[in-house]
DNA sequence: ACCACAACCTGGCCGC
DNA sequence: TGCGGCCAGGTTGTGG
């Protein structure tokens, strides 16, 4: 699933192919991919525009257009952006094609049709409420402590809340909590200063590892060149159904937190 | 302000 | 071998 490390990888690896290129056409094979009310104007406002930049906020990707508009792409759970030749057969489950002026295409592949594209004038209309970037310089243990404040929801749910911290999803939340030895159901406000410090460090460690391995291809995530990332090879508990804890050998448990599969080691991450 | 949950989608895998 | 059911989960919208 594309989370911060996956979207960061897509941004970095897409960049050399798209910066400075002009959009010559847009093919929508699944119209639901473009959110109303923009569908009517989507083509006319993208075709002919030059791509001047690419950026990421949390899990949101933005292509800056020469008109000043921003083309926002969200991969949701199963989306991939694959670079290919104009003459190439689109990958399976391609829902949209952005044609570029050098006979190159961006294929938006998405088996489950959750991914979206939209055109906005103001980035803040989408990312204005997002929490801080967990790899940013301002994300300190003190800030994490303030964010958790008096929150009583399970720490696992809070880590996945984009308005609290931007970019962490189900996989990296499980990995960070394991690395910090914190039970996923602990209320946010029950963490000691020491645990907050451990969690802060663990969040940054697992996200950086994910980026350095070019993302985790647990199922449908692909890099722009069509290859898979390898971050999942280093996962300790995420998606580890039926496996044992690599530290103590205890069977990994699966529970549902907010209807999300949550994996943890009951011995290394004891309930308080 | 905060918390909880349904809905959106469909392929892959498991057990029978 | 085929089939039913579970599992995967980011975001939005709604209601308490």
Coordinates of C-alpha atoms (C1' of nucleotides) in Angstrom, one line a residue:
Chain A
X1 CA 0.0 0.0 0.0
X2 CA 1.4 3.4 -0.9
X3 CA 2.3 5.3 2.3
X4 CA 4.9 8.0 2.7
X5 CA 8.0 6.0 1.6
X6 CA 6.1 4.6 -1.4
X7 CA 4.8 8.0 -2.6
X8 CA 8.2 9.6 -2.0
X9 CA 9.8 6.9 -4.2
X10 CA 7.2 7.5 -6.9
X11 CA 7.9 11.3 -6.7
X12 CA 11.7 10.8 -6.9
X13 CA 11.6 8.3 -9.7
X14 CA 8.9 9.9 -11.8
X15 CA 10.6 13.3 -11.7
X16 CA 13.2 12.8 -14.4
X17 CA 10.6 11.5 -16.8
X18 CA 8.0 14.3 -16.4
X19 CA 9.7 17.6 -15.4
X20 CA 9.7 19.9 -18.4
X21 CA 7.4 17.6 -20.5
X22 CA 4.1 18.9 -22.0
X23 CA 0.9 16.9 -21.6
X24 CA -0.5 16.1 -25.0
X25 CA -3.5 14.1 -24.0
X26 CA -5.4 12.4 -21.3
X27 CA -7.2 9.1 -21.7
X28 CA -9.7 8.1 -19.0
X29 CA -10.6 4.4 -19.0
X30 CA -12.4 4.8 -15.7
X31 CA -14.1 8.2 -15.4
X32 CA -14.6 7.8 -11.6
X33 CA -10.9 8.4 -11.3
X34 CA -11.4 12.2 -11.8
X35 CA -13.5 13.7 -9.1
X36 CA -16.4 15.9 -9.9
X37 CA -16.9 18.8 -10.4
X38 CA -13.7 18.9 -12.3
X39 CA -14.3 16.2 -14.9
X40 CA -15.9 18.6 -17.5
X41 CA -12.8 20.9 -17.5
X42 CA -10.2 18.3 -16.6
X43 CA -9.0 17.6 -20.1
X44 CA -9.0 21.2 -21.4
X45 CA -7.1 22.4 -18.3
X46 CA -4.4 19.7 -18.5
X47 CA -3.8 19.2 -22.2
X48 CA -1.2 21.5 -23.5
X49 CA 0.2 22.3 -20.0
X50 CA 3.9 21.8 -19.2
X51 CA 4.8 19.9 -16.0
X52 CA 7.0 22.2 -14.1
X53 CA 7.4 20.4 -10.8
X54 CA 6.5 17.4 -8.7
X55 CA 6.0 17.3 -4.9
X56 CA 4.6 15.2 -2.1
X57 CA 2.6 16.1 1.0
X58 CA 1.8 13.2 3.2
X59 CA 0.5 10.6 0.7
X60 CA -0.6 13.2 -1.8
X61 CA 1.3 13.7 -5.0
X62 CA 1.2 17.0 -7.0
X63 CA 2.3 17.8 -10.5
X64 CA 2.7 21.6 -10.9
X65 CA 1.4 22.8 -14.3
X66 CA 2.6 25.8 -16.2
X67 CA -0.9 27.3 -15.9
X68 CA -0.4 27.5 -12.1
X69 CA -2.9 24.7 -11.5
X70 CA -1.9 21.6 -9.6
X71 CA -2.7 18.1 -10.8
X72 CA -3.2 16.1 -7.6
X73 CA -2.9 12.3 -7.6
X74 CA -3.7 10.0 -4.7
X75 CA -2.8 6.3 -5.2
X76 CA -5.0 5.2 -2.2
X77 CA -4.3 1.5 -1.7
X78 CA -3.6 -0.2 -5.0
X79 CA -2.6 2.6 -7.4
X80 CA 0.7 2.8 -9.3
X81 CA 2.1 5.3 -11.8
X82 CA 4.1 3.4 -14.5
X83 CA 6.2 5.1 -17.1
X84 CA 6.0 3.5 -20.6
X85 CA 6.3 4.2 -24.3
X86 CA 3.3 5.6 -26.2
X87 CA 3.4 2.4 -28.3
X88 CA 3.5 0.1 -25.3
X89 CA 0.5 -2.0 -24.3
X90 CA -1.0 -0.4 -21.1
X91 CA -0.4 -2.4 -17.9
X92 CA -3.4 -4.5 -16.7
X93 CA -5.9 -2.4 -14.7
X94 CA -4.8 0.9 -16.3
X95 CA -7.5 3.4 -15.4
X96 CA -6.0 6.6 -16.9
X97 CA -3.2 7.5 -19.3
X98 CA -1.4 10.8 -19.3
X99 CA 0.3 11.3 -22.7
X100 CA 3.5 13.3 -22.8
X101 CA 5.2 15.1 -25.6
X102 CA 8.2 12.7 -25.9
X103 CA 6.1 9.7 -26.8
X104 CA 6.1 8.6 -23.2
X105 CA 3.0 7.9 -21.1
X106 CA 2.2 7.8 -17.4
X107 CA 0.0 4.8 -16.9
X108 CA -2.2 5.1 -13.8
X109 CA -2.8 1.5 -12.9
X110 CA -5.3 0.7 -10.1
X111 CA -7.0 -2.6 -9.7
X112 CA -9.5 -1.5 -7.1
X113 CA -10.4 1.9 -8.5
X114 CA -9.8 3.8 -5.3
X115 CA -7.2 6.1 -6.7
X116 CA -8.1 9.7 -7.7
X117 CA -7.0 12.6 -9.8
X118 CA -8.1 16.2 -9.4
X119 CA -7.2 19.6 -10.5
X120 CA -6.9 22.4 -8.0
X121 CA -5.7 26.0 -7.9
X122 CA -4.7 25.9 -4.3
X123 CA -2.7 23.1 -2.7
X124 CA -4.0 24.0 0.7
X125 CA -7.5 23.0 -0.3
X126 CA -6.2 19.5 -0.1
X127 CA -3.3 19.4 2.3
X128 CA -4.2 22.4 4.6
X129 CA -5.4 20.2 7.4
X130 CA -2.6 17.6 7.3
X131 CA -0.4 17.1 10.3
X132 CA 3.4 17.6 10.2
X133 CA 5.8 15.6 8.0
X134 CA 7.3 13.0 10.3
X135 CA 10.7 13.3 8.6
X136 CA 10.6 17.1 8.8
X137 CA 13.0 19.0 11.0
X138 CA 10.1 20.3 13.1
X139 CA 8.9 16.9 14.0
X140 CA 10.4 16.5 17.4
X141 CA 9.6 14.2 20.3
X142 CA 8.1 17.3 22.0
X143 CA 5.8 17.9 19.1
X144 CA 4.7 14.3 19.0
X145 CA 3.9 14.5 22.7
X146 CA 1.9 17.7 22.1
X147 CA 0.0 16.0 19.3
X148 CA -0.9 13.0 21.4
X149 CA -1.8 15.3 24.2
X150 CA -5.0 14.1 25.8
X151 CA -6.1 11.9 23.0
X152 CA -7.7 8.8 24.2
X153 CA -8.0 6.8 20.9
X154 CA -5.7 3.8 20.4
X155 CA -2.1 4.9 19.5
X156 CA -2.4 2.8 16.3
X157 CA -5.4 4.8 15.1
X158 CA -3.7 8.1 16.0
X159 CA -0.6 7.2 14.0
X160 CA -2.8 6.6 11.0
X161 CA -4.7 9.9 11.4
X162 CA -3.4 12.2 8.5
X163 CA -4.5 15.3 10.4
X164 CA -2.3 14.4 13.3
X165 CA 0.8 13.2 11.3
X166 CA 1.0 13.1 7.5
X167 CA 2.0 10.0 5.6
X168 CA 1.9 7.1 8.1
X169 CA -0.4 4.2 7.1
X170 CA -1.3 0.8 8.4
X171 CA 2.0 -1.0 7.6
X172 CA 4.5 1.6 8.9
X173 CA 2.3 2.2 12.0
X174 CA 2.6 -1.5 12.9
X175 CA 6.3 -1.5 12.3
X176 CA 6.9 1.7 14.3
X177 CA 4.9 0.4 17.3
X178 CA 6.8 -2.9 17.2
X179 CA 10.1 -1.1 17.1
X180 CA 9.1 1.1 20.0
X181 CA 7.6 -1.9 21.9
X182 CA 4.2 -0.2 22.4
X183 CA 0.9 -2.1 22.3
X184 CA -1.3 -0.8 19.4
X185 CA -4.3 -0.4 21.7
X186 CA -2.6 1.9 24.3
X187 CA -4.5 5.2 24.5
X188 CA -2.5 8.0 23.0
X189 CA -2.4 9.9 26.3
X190 CA -1.1 6.9 28.3
X191 CA 2.4 7.0 26.7
X192 CA 5.2 8.0 29.0
X193 CA 7.8 10.6 27.9
X194 CA 10.2 7.8 27.4
X195 CA 7.8 5.9 25.2
X196 CA 7.0 9.0 23.1
X197 CA 10.7 9.4 22.6
X198 CA 11.1 5.7 21.5
X199 CA 8.1 6.0 19.2
X200 CA 9.3 9.2 17.6
X201 CA 12.7 7.6 16.9
X202 CA 11.0 4.4 15.6
X203 CA 8.7 6.3 13.2
X204 CA 11.6 8.1 11.6
X205 CA 13.7 4.9 11.4
X206 CA 11.0 2.8 9.7
X207 CA 10.1 5.5 7.3
X208 CA 13.7 6.2 6.3
X209 CA 14.3 2.4 5.9
X210 CA 11.2 2.2 3.6
X211 CA 12.5 5.0 1.4
X212 CA 16.0 3.6 1.2
X213 CA 14.4 0.3 0.0
X214 CA 12.2 2.1 -2.5
X215 CA 9.0 1.2 -0.8
X216 CA 7.2 -2.0 0.2
X217 CA 5.5 -4.1 -2.4
X218 CA 3.3 -6.2 -0.2
X219 CA 0.9 -6.7 -3.1
X220 CA 0.1 -4.2 -5.8
X221 CA 2.7 -1.4 -5.4
X222 CA 5.1 -0.8 -8.2
X223 CA 7.8 1.7 -8.9
X224 CA 7.5 3.9 -12.0
X225 CA 9.8 1.6 -13.9
X226 CA 7.5 -1.3 -13.1
X227 CA 9.8 -3.0 -10.6
X228 CA 8.9 -3.7 -7.0
X229 CA 10.4 -2.1 -3.8
X230 CA 12.0 -4.3 -1.2
X231 CA 11.1 -2.6 2.1
X232 CA 8.7 -5.4 3.0
X233 CA 11.6 -7.8 3.2
X234 CA 12.6 -6.0 6.4
X235 CA 9.1 -5.8 8.0
X236 CA 9.0 -7.5 11.4
X237 CA 5.3 -7.7 12.0
X238 CA 3.3 -5.9 9.3
X239 CA 1.2 -8.5 7.3
X240 CA 3.0 -11.2 9.2
X241 CA 0.1 -13.5 9.5
X242 CA 1.0 -16.8 11.0
X243 CA 4.6 -15.8 11.6
X244 CA 6.6 -15.6 14.8
X245 CA 8.2 -12.5 16.3
X246 CA 11.8 -12.2 15.0
X247 CA 13.0 -11.0 18.5
X248 CA 11.4 -13.5 20.9
X249 CA 9.7 -16.2 18.7
X250 CA 6.2 -15.6 20.1
X251 CA 3.5 -16.0 17.5
X252 CA 2.5 -12.6 16.0
X253 CA -1.1 -11.7 16.8
X254 CA -3.6 -10.0 14.6
X255 CA -6.4 -7.8 15.9
X256 CA -8.7 -5.2 14.2
X257 CA -8.2 -1.6 15.2
X258 CA -10.7 0.6 13.5
X259 CA -11.4 -2.3 11.1
X260 CA -7.7 -2.3 10.1
X261 CA -5.6 -5.4 10.3
X262 CA -3.1 -4.8 13.1
X263 CA -0.2 -7.1 13.7
X264 CA 2.0 -7.1 16.9
X265 CA 4.0 -9.2 19.2
X266 CA 2.0 -9.7 22.5
X267 CA 5.3 -10.3 24.4
X268 CA 7.4 -7.5 23.1
X269 CA 4.5 -5.1 23.0
X270 CA 2.6 -5.9 26.3
X271 CA -0.7 -4.2 27.1
X272 CA -0.3 -1.9 30.0
Chain B
dA1 C1' -12.8 18.8 19.5
dC2 C1' -12.8 14.2 19.5
dC3 C1' -14.2 9.5 18.5
dA4 C1' -16.3 5.6 15.8
dC5 C1' -18.0 3.5 11.7
dA6 C1' -19.9 2.7 6.9
dA7 C1' -19.0 3.2 2.1
dC8 C1' -16.1 3.0 -1.9
dC9 C1' -13.8 -1.1 -4.9
dT10 C1' -12.0 -6.0 -6.7
dG11 C1' -8.4 -9.6 -6.8
dG12 C1' -6.0 -13.2 -4.2
dC13 C1' -6.0 -16.6 -1.0
dC14 C1' -7.9 -20.1 2.2
dG15 C1' -10.7 -23.8 3.6
dC16 C1' -14.2 -27.0 2.5
Chain C
dT1 C1' -11.6 -28.4 -9.1
dG2 C1' -14.9 -25.0 -7.8
dC3 C1' -17.0 -22.0 -4.8
dG4 C1' -18.0 -19.0 -0.8
dG5 C1' -16.1 -16.0 2.3
dC6 C1' -12.5 -13.4 4.3
dC7 C1' -8.8 -10.1 3.8
dA8 C1' -6.3 -6.0 2.0
dG9 C1' -7.0 -0.2 3.9
dG10 C1' -6.8 5.5 2.7
dT11 C1' -10.1 8.8 2.6
dT12 C1' -14.6 11.0 3.0
dG13 C1' -18.8 11.8 5.1
dT14 C1' -22.0 11.2 8.9
dG15 C1' -23.6 10.8 13.5
dG16 C1' -22.9 10.8 18.5

